[in-house]
Each structure stands twice: as C-alpha cells, then as structure tokens.
Coordinates of C-alpha atoms and ligand atoms in Angstrom, one line a residue:
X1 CA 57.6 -161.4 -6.5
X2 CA 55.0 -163.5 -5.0
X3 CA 57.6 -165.9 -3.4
X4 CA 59.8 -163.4 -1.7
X5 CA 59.7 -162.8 2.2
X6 CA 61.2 -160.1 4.4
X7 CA 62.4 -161.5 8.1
X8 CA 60.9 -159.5 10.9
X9 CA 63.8 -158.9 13.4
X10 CA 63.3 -157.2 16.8
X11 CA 66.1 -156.4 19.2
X12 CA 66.6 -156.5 22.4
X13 CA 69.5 -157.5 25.3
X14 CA 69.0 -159.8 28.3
X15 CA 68.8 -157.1 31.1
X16 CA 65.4 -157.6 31.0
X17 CA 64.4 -161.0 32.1
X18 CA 62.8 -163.8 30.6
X19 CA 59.2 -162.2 31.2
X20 CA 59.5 -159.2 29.4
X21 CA 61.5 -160.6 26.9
X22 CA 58.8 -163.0 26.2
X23 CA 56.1 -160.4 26.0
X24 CA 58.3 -158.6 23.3
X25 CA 58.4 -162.0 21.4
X26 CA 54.4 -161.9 21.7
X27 CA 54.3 -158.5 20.8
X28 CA 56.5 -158.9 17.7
X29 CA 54.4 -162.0 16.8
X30 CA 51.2 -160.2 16.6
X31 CA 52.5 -157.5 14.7
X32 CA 54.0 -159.5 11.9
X33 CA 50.8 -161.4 12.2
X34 CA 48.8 -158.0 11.4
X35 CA 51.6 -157.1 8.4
X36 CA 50.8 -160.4 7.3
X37 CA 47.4 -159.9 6.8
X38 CA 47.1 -156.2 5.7
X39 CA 46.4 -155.5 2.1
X40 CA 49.5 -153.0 1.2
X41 CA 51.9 -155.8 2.1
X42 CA 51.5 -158.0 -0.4
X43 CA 52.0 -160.3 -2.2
X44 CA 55.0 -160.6 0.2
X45 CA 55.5 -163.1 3.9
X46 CA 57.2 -161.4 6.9
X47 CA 58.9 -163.7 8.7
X48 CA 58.8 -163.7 12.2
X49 CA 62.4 -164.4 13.5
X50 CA 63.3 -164.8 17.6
X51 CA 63.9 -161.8 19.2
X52 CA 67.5 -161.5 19.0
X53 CA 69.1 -160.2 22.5
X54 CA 73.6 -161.1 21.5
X55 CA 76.2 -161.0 19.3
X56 CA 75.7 -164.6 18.2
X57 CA 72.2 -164.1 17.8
X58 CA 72.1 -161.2 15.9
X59 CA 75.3 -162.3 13.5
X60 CA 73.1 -166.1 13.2
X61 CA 70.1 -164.5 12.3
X62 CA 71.6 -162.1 9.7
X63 CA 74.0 -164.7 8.1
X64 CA 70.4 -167.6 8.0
X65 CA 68.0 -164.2 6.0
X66 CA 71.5 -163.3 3.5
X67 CA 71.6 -167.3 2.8
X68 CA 67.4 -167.2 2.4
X69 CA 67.5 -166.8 -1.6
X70 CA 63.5 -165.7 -0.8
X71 CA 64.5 -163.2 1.9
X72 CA 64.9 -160.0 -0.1
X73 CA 65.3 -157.7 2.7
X74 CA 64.6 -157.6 6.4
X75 CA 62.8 -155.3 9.0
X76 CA 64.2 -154.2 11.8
X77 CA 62.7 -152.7 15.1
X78 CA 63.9 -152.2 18.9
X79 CA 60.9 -152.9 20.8
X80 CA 63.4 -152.4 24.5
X81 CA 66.8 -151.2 24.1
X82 CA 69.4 -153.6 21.9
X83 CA 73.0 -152.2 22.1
X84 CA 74.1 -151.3 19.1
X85 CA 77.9 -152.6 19.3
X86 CA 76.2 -156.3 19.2
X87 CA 74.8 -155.5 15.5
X88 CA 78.4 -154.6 14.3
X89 CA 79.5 -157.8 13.4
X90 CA 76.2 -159.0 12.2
X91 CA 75.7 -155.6 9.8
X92 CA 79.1 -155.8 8.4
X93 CA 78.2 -159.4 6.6
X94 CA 74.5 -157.8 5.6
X95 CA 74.2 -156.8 2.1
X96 CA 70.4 -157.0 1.8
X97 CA 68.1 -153.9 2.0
X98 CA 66.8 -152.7 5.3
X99 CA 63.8 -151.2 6.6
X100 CA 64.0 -149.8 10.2
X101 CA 60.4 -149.4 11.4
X102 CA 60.2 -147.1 14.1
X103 CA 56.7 -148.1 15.8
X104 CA 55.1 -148.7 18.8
X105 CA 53.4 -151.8 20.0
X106 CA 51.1 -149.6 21.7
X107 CA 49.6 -146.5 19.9
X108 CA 48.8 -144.2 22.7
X109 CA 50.4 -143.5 25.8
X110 CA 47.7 -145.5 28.5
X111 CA 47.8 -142.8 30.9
X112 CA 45.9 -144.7 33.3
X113 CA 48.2 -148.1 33.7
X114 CA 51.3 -146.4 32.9
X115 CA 53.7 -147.7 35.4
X116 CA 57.9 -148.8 35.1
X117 CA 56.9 -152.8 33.8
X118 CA 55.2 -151.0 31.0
X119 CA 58.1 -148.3 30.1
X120 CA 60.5 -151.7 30.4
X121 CA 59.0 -153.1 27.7
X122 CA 58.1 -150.2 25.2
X123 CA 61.2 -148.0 25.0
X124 CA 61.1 -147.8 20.9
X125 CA 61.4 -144.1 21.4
X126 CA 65.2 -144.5 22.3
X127 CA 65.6 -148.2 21.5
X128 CA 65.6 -147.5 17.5
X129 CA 68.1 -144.1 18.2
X130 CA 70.8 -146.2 19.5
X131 CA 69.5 -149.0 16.5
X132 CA 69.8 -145.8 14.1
X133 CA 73.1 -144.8 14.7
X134 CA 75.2 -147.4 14.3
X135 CA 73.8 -147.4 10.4
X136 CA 74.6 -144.0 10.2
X137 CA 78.5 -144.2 12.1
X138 CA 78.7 -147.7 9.9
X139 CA 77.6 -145.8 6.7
X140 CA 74.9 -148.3 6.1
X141 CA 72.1 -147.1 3.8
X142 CA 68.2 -148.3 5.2
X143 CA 64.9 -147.1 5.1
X144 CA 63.5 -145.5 8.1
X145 CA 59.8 -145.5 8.1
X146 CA 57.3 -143.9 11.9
X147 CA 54.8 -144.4 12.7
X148 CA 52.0 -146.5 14.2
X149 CA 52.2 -149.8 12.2
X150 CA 48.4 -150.5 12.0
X151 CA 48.3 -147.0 10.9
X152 CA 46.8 -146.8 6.9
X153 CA 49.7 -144.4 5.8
X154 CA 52.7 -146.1 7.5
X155 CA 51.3 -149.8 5.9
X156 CA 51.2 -147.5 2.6
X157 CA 54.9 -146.3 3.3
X158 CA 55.9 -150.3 4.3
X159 CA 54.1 -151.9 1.1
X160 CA 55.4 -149.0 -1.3
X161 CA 59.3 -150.1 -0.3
X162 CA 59.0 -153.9 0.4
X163 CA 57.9 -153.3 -3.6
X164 CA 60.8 -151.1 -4.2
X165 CA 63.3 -153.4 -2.1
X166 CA 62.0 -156.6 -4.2
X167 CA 62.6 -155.3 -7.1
X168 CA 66.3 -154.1 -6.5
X169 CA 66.3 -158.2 -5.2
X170 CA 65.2 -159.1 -8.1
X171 CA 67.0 -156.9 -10.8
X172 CA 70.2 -159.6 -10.2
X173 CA 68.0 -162.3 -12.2
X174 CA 67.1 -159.2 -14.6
X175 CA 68.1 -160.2 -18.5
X176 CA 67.8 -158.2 -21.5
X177 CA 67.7 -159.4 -24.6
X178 CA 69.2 -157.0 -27.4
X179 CA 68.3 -157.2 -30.8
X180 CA 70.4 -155.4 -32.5
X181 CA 72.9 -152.6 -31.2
X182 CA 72.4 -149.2 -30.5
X183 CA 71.0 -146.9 -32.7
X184 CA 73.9 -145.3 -34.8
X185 CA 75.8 -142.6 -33.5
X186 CA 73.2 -141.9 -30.8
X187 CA 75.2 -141.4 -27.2
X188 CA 72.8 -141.4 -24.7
X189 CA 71.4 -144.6 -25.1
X190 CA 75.2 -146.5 -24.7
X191 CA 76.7 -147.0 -21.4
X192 CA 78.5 -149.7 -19.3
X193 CA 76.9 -152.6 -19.3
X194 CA 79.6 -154.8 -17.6
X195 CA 79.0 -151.4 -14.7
X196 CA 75.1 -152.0 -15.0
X197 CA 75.3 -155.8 -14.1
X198 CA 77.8 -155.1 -11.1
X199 CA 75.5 -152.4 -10.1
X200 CA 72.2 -153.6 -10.6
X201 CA 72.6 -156.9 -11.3
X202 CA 71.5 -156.3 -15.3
X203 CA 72.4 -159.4 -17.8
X204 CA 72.5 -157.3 -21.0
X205 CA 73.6 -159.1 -24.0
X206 CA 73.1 -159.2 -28.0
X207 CA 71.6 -162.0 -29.8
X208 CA 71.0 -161.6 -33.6
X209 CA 68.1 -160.2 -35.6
X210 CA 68.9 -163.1 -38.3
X211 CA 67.9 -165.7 -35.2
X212 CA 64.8 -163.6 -34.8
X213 CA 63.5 -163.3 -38.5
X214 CA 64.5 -167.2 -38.8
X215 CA 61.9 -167.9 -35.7
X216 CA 59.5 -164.9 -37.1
X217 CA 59.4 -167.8 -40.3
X218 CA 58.8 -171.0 -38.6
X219 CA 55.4 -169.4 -36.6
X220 CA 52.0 -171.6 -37.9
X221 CA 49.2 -170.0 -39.7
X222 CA 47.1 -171.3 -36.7
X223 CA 49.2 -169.9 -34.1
X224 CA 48.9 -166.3 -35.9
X225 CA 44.8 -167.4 -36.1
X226 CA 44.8 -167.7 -32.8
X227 CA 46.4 -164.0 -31.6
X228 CA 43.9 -162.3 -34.4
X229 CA 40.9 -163.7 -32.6
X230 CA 42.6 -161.9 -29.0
X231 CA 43.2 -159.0 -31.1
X232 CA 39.5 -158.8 -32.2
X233 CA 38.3 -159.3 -28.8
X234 CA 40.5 -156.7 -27.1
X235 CA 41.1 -154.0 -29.4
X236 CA 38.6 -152.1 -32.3
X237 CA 39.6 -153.5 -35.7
X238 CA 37.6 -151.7 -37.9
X239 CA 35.6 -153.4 -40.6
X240 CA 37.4 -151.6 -43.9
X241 CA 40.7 -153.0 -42.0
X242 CA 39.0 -156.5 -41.5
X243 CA 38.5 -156.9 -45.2
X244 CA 41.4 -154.9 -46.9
X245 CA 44.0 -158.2 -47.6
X246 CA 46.9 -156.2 -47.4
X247 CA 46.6 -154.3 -44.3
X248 CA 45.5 -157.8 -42.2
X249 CA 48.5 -159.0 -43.9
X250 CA 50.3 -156.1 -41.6
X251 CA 48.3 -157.5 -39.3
X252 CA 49.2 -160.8 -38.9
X253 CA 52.6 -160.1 -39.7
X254 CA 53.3 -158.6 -36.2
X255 CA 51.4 -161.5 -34.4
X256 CA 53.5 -163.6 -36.1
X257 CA 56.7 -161.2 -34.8
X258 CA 54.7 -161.2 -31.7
X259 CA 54.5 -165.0 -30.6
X260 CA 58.2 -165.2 -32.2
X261 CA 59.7 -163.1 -30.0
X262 CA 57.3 -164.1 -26.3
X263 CA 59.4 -167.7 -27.6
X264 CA 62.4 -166.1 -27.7
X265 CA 61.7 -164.2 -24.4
X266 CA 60.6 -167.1 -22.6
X267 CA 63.2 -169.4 -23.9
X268 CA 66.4 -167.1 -22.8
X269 CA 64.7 -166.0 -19.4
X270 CA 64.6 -162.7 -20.9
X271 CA 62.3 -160.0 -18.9
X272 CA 62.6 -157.0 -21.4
X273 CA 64.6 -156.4 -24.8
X274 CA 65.8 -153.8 -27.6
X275 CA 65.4 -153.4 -31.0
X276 CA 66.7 -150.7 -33.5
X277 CA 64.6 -149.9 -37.0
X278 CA 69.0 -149.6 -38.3
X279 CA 69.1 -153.7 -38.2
X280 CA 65.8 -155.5 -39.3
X281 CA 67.8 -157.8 -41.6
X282 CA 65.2 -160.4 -42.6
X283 CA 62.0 -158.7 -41.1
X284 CA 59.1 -156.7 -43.3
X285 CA 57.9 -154.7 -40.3
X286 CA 59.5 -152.9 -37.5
X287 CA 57.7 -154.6 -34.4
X288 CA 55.3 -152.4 -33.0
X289 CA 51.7 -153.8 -32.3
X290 CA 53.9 -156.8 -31.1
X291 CA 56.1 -154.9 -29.1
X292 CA 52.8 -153.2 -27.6
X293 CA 51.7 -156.5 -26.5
X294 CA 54.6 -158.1 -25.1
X295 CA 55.3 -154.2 -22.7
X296 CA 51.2 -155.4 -21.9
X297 CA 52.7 -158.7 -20.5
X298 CA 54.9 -156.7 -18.1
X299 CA 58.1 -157.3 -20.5
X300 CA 60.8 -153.9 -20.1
X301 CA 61.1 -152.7 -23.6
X302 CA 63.9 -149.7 -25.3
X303 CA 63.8 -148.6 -29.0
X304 CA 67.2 -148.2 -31.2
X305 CA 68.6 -150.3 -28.7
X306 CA 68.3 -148.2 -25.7
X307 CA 68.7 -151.2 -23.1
X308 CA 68.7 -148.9 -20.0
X309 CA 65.5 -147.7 -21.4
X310 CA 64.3 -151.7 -21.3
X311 CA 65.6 -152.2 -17.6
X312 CA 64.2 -149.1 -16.2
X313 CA 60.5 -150.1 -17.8
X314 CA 60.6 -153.6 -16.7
X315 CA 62.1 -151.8 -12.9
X316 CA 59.4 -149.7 -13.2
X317 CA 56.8 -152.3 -14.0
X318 CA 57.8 -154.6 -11.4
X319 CA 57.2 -151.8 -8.8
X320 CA 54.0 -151.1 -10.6
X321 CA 52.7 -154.2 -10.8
X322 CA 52.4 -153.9 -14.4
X323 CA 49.6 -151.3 -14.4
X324 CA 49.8 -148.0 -16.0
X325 CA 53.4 -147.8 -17.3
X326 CA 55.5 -147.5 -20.6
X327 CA 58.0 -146.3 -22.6
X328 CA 57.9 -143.0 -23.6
X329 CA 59.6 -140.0 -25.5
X330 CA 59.2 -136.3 -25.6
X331 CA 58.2 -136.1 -28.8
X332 CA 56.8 -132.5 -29.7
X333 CA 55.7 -129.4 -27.4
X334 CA 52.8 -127.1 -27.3
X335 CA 53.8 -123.9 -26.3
X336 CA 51.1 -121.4 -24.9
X337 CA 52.4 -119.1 -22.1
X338 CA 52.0 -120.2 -18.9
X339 CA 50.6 -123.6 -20.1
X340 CA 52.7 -125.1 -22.3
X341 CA 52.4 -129.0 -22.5
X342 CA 54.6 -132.0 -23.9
X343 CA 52.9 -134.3 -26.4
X344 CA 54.8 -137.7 -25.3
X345 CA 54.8 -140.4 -27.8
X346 CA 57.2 -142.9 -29.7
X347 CA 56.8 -144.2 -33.7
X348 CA 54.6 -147.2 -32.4
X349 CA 55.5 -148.3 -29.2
X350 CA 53.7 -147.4 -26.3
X351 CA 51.9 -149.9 -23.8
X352 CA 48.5 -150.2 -24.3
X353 CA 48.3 -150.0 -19.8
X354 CA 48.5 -145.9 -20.2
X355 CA 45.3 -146.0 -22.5
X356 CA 41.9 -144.5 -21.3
X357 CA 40.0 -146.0 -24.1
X358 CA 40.1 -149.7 -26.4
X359 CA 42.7 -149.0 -28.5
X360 CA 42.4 -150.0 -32.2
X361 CA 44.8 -151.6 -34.6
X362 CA 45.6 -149.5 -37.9
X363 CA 48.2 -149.8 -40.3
X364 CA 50.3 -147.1 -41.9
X365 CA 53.7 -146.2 -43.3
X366 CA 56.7 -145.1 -40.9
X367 CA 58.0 -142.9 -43.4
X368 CA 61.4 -143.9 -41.6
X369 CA 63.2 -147.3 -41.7
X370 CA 62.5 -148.2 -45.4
X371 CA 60.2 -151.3 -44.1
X372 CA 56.4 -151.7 -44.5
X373 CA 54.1 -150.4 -43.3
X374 CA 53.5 -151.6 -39.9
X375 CA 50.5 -152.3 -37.7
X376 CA 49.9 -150.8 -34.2
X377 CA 47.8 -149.9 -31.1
X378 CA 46.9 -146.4 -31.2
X379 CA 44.6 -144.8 -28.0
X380 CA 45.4 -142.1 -25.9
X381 CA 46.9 -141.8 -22.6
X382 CA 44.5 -141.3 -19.2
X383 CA 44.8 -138.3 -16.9
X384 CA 46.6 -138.1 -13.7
X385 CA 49.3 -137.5 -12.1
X386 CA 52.9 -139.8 -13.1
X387 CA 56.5 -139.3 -13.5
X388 CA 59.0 -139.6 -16.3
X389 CA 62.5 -141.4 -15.4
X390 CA 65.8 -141.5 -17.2
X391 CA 69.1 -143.3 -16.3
X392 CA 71.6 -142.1 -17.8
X393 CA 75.9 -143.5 -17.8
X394 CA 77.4 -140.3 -16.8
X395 CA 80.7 -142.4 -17.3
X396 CA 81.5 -142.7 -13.7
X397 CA 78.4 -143.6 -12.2
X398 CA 74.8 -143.8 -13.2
X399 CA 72.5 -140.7 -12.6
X400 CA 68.7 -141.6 -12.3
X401 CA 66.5 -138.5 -13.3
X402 CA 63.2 -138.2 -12.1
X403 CA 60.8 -135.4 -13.0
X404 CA 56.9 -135.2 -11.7
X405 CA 53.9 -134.7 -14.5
X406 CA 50.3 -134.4 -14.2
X407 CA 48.7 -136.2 -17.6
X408 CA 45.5 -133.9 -19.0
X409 CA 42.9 -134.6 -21.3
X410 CA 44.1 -133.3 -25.3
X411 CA 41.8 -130.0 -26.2
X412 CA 42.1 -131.5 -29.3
X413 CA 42.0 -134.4 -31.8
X414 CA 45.1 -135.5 -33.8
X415 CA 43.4 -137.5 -36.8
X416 CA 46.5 -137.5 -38.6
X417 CA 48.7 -138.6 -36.1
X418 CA 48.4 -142.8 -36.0
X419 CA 50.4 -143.4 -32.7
X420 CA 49.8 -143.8 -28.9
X421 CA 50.3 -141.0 -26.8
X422 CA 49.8 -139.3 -23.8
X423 CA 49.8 -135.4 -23.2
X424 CA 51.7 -133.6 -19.7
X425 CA 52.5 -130.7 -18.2
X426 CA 55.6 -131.7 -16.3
X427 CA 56.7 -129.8 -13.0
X428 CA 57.5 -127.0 -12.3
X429 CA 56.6 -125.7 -15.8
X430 CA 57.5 -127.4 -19.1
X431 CA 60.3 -124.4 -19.7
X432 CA 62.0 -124.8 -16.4
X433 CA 61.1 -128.6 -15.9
X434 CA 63.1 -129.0 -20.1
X435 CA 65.4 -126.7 -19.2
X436 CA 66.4 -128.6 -15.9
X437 CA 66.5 -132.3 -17.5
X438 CA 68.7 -131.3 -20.3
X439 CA 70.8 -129.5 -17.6
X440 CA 70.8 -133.1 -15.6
X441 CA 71.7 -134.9 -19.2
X442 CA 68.3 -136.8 -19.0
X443 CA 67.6 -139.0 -22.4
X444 CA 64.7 -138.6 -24.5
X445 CA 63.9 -141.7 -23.9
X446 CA 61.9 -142.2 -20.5
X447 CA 59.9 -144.8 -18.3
X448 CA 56.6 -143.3 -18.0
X449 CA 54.2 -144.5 -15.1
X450 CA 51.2 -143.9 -13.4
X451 CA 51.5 -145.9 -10.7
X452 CA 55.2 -145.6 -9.9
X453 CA 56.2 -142.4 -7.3
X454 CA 59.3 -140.3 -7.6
X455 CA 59.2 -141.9 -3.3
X456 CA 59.7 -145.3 -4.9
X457 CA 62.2 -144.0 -7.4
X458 CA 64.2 -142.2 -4.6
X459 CA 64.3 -145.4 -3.0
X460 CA 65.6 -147.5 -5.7
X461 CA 68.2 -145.2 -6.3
X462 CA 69.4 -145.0 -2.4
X463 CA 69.1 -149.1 -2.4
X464 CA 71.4 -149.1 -5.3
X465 CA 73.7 -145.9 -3.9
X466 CA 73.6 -144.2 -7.3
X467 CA 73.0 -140.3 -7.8
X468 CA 69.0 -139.3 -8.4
X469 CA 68.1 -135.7 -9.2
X470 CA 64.2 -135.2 -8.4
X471 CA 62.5 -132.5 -10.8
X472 CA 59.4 -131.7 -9.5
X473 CA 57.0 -128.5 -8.6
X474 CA 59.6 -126.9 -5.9
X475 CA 62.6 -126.7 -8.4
X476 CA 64.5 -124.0 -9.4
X477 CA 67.0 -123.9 -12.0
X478 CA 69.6 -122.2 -9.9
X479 CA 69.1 -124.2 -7.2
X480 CA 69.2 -127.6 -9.4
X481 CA 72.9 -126.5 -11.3
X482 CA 74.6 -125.6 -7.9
X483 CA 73.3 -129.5 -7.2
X484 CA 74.7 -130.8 -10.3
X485 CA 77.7 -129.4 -9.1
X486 CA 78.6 -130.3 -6.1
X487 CA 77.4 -134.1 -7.4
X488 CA 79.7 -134.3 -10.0
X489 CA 82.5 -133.3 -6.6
X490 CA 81.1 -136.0 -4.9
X491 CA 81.3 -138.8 -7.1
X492 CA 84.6 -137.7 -8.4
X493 CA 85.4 -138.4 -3.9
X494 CA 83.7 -141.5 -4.0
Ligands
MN501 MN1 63.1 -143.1 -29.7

C-alpha cells in the first residue's frame, strides 16, 4: 500500500490570467505539501499535478494518473471556477476512484484585506458546485469530503478513504487460494466467483488439499524448531503442555501446517485462503493454531470454504492495517432482557489481533471432523466498539451487510470452552439487530474489526457500486424491510 499515490488535481480555466493562475498553482503546491506531511495520510504520496485550466489538459492529465499503475485514485478540487463541460471528456475515460475535496486555501474569511483579487482567486464555494454536478448529471460515483484541509477531522475523513480507495485498487491483484470446496450443502458461503473477479477484481481458485499434505510432509524438524521457540516467546505454553509428548506433537504438527501453507501462500501470490474440515485428505489436524498465525500476518482467511469470507477479512485487514480484525461467527447468545449479548467465536480460528491478553496454546479434541485433536490460540477478545460484515451473492448482485457492536468485558469465565472469542452487544439490540441481519440474508460467517468503520465500509461498497445495508443503533425493523424492498426493485432496474 506503501507504494501507491493519489494525483492532486486542481481546476481552473484561463479567464483569470497568468497571475492568479500561478498563485493557485502555489496554493495547491503547499497544500499537497501539508497532505504530504500529515500523519492520517499515510503511508500514501499525493502528487501534485499542474493546475489544469482545458479540455486537453484535463483529458492528458486523467489519461497519464489511469496509465500510473501506482495512482490508485485522484483528488480533485476547484480552487477558481473550472467549467465543468471541459471534464466531460476527461471523466468519461476515468475509472479510478475520486475524492472531491471541498476546502479552502484560506480558513477564515480575512475580513480586513478582503477585496475582488482575493474573491478571484478563492471561489471553492461555487467552483466545486459546478465541479459537483457534472459527477452527479454524468452519474459518476466520488467521495465528497468539507472542510478546512489542515483541519484534524477532515485529514481523519481524507486518510480514512485514501485507505478505503487503496484497497478497492488493490483488490484487482487480490488471490485466494481454496483448499478444498465449500462446505457441503451449505448455501451462503457459494456465489459467483467469475461475478466477484469482474466486480472486485477477486482471483478465486481451487488448488488441492493432496498438494498441501504433500508440502505439510516435506517441512524440516528444524524449520518446525524454529516456529516452537516464536511460539514460546509469544504465547503461554504451559509447563504440563511443554512436557506431555503427545500434545507438543499437536503442537508441532500445526507449525509444520503453518510454514507449509505461508510457502504455499507466498509461492502462488496468494493474500488469503479457505479450508473445509469435509476434505483434509492427508492431514492429522484441521489447521487452526496455523491458521491463527498466518490471519496474524495480515492473510484473509474463510472456514468450510467460505472464500467471500477470506476476501472480506483480508479487505478488511488491508483497511485496518492489520490491527484488531478477524473472522468471526455468531456462535451462541445470552439472552437477559434488555441485555442480551452474542458470544462470537469459530472451532479454532480467530486472529490472535482481537485478543486483550497473551494467548496460550492448548490442545483438545474438535469433537467434529474425525481428525485429531488439534492445537490452538485461545484468549479473549478486547472491549470496544467494532462492526461485523457479511457479503453475501444475492444472485444478481452482491449485498454487503454491515451491522455496529460494542465488545464488553465477559461477567464470567468459560473454563470449558478452549476457543477464542469475543463477546457483543450488537446495535440496536441483539433481538432487533438478529432479527434485521437474517431479514438482509447476512451469513454467519463475518469479518469482525476494531479498527474498521461501517464509514469505511459504506465507502467500499459505493467505490464498488454494490448494495450495503447498515445495521446500526437508529434501525428499525420496519423501516429496514420497506429498504430491502425497494433494493431488490432497484437492482432488478439496474
Ligand atoms: Mn463456520
């Protein structure tokens, strides 16, 4: 993400003169200069490009940032007045995303100096309206952030969707490795995946388990020596663990499947993959304290195949800078009027970035699958606010669901239950927040973050121009069907 840049463009016409027009360049210099140097911009370079004041202009400058394979995006602003019928041409061979930034070089009004030279050259206020509506008669979908640019919140806003943008640039080069296929007879987790690469840009594709357990064999002693010492450092391994045979046997078993399958990753360019406990032909162990580790690295990840579930992690990851974020399920609930909670958890797979605590390795039976017992990271999830997100196939689009949860602290211990997990209350309540996901068709399956806003999900979804449906503490169930309706109208229209 590091390498990517976003062109800085600023319109304008020639009307003006030379004079002013090279003030606006100045103007538009330091400001990129600032956004170049403020924290919640990077890792990414804004580009400062000429101010563009024609046709030609505006068409060259767009045509050189679409042909930038590091130019994910560009930001536009009107500093004077540009007229809008010169960015036709140019915005009809644009297919990168767009943030219109309506600021002000100046941020108050100097009441003193105020004189015509000065309203010449700072006419934002109605520069970016005519700029706005030709996106809006062209049908073009951008982001339109205001504000004061050196202002904390608006550089917030600008990082928060340069992040977003990046990603969607990115998620063409996204490939997902599937072990496996789906799990059987589950529905929610299949869908299009020749639709999900022309949408997204998603490589999803199958590669056998056999290939896997055949690497799984060839890993060294040493190698597998080497991850134990990480995993003694990092994590609690307790001492009866450290010194029963067979349970460091479970142990090393998933290191093994761990450095087997980073080789497999790294080798196909993969950034995420599935597996399903149905097809583990050749392994002992489902992967779980390996599949902990490689989500750690910032690798998407979906159970029984779910390779949405993968892509949306390693989406979400990418936007959160791999901090705070996982896979997750719904996995039981607590009902107590007025407070009831969801305890979200999978059989062994949740990244160790939601934990509060060091997690610690233990090994114990899955009662499911058939395999052995497997090793895993078990800790419990931190407090705070986050938000759970679905994508589901509704055949003739994709429908991203994203609902709004605040993570509290468990009134009690679970000794007997040996897997990660987190406990919400998600908005408005968990019986109408349940009762509206099922209504939207949401999976059990979910990206979990911390870090990650339903604002950032809101604007992947309009950067990709598929359907979103935001639970959060203002829904109501009526309200939310009457939606799903007239959605399903308009993308049976569209
Ligand atoms: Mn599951």
């Amino acid at each position: 993400m590091q390498d990517l840049n976003f062109w800085f463009i600023t319109g304008s016409q020639h009307l003006y003169g030379e004079k002013t027009l090279e003030e606006v360049a100045a103007h538009s210099k330091e400001m990129v200069d600032f956004l170049n140097n403020a924290e919640a911009v990077k890792p990414y370079s804004i580009i400062f490009t000429p101010v563009v004041t024609s046709q030609e202009d505006i068409l060259n400058t767009l045509l050189k940032s679409e042909g930038d394979k590091n130019c994910a995006g560009i930001i536009t602003w009107m500093h004077t007045f540009s007229p809008s019928k010169m960015w036709i041409n140019g915005l009809k061979i644009f297919n990168k995303p767009v943030l219109h930034l309506h600021t002000q070089f100046n941020e108050e009004i100097p009441w003193d100096k105020i004189d015509m030279d000065f309203m010449n050259t700072n006419q934002s206020a109605h520069g970016d309206r005519e700029h706005g509506y030709i996106f809006t008669r062209m049908g073009i979908k951008r982001k339109v952030i205001v504000g004061y640019y050196k202002d904390e919140d608006v550089l917030k806003k600008i990082g928060r969707w340069l992040n977003v943008a990046a990603t969607v640039y990115l998620g063409k080069d996204l490939k997902i490795m599937r072990l496996g296929d789906n799990m059987r007879e589950v529905a929610v987790t299949e869908g299009d995946k020749v639709e999900a690469q022309i949408k997204f840009g998603w490589n999803v594709n199958y590669y056998g388990v056999g290939d896997f357990a055949k690497k799984v064999n060839e890993i060294l002693e040493e190698e597998i020596d080497k991850i134990i010492e990480e995993y003694k450092e990092k994590y609690m391994i307790s001492d009866e663990i450290l010194n029963d045979h067979k349970k460091m046997y479970s142990i090393r078993y998933q290191a093994r499947m761990e450095i087997a399958l980073l080789k497999m990753l790294e080798e196909g360019g993969f950034s995420g993959f599935t597996d399903t406990f149905e097809d583990l032909y050749g392994l002992e162990q489902l992967p779980g304290l390996a599949t902990q580790r490689i989500m750690e690295k910032g690798y998407g990840f979906g159970p029984e195949g779910d390779w949405k579930g993968a892509a949306m992690l390693r989406t979400l990851k990418m936007i959160a800078k791999n901090r705070g974020t996982s896979i997750m399920e719904d996995y039981t609930y607590n009902f107590e009027k007025g407070n009831s909670t969801v305890l979200g958890a999978h059989m062994l797979e949740i990244c160790p970035s939601l934990s509060d605590e060091k997690p610690k390795i233990e090994v114990h039976d899955l009662g499911i699958g058939g395999k052995d017992a497997p090793a895993r990271l078990i800790f419990n999830g931190k407090e705070g606010k986050a938000i759970c997100v679905s994508l589901i196939d509704m055949g003739n689009r994709f429908r991203l669901i994203i609902l709004d949860v605040e993570a509290i602290k468990k009134p009690h211990d679970m000794p007997n239950l040996p897997v990660a997990n987190v406990l919400w209350k998600p908005m408005p309540s968990l019986e109408e927040s349940a009762e509206a996901w099922i209504y939207a068709g949401g999976a059990h399956h979910t990206a979990f973050s911390y870090e990650v806003t339903a604002q950032d999900m809101i604007d992947f979804a309009e950067l990709l121009d598929i359907e979103y449906i935001y639970i959060n503490k203002d829904t109501k169930i009526n309200e939310l069907k009457r939606e799903l309706l007239i959605n399903d109208m308009i993308w049976k229209l569209k």
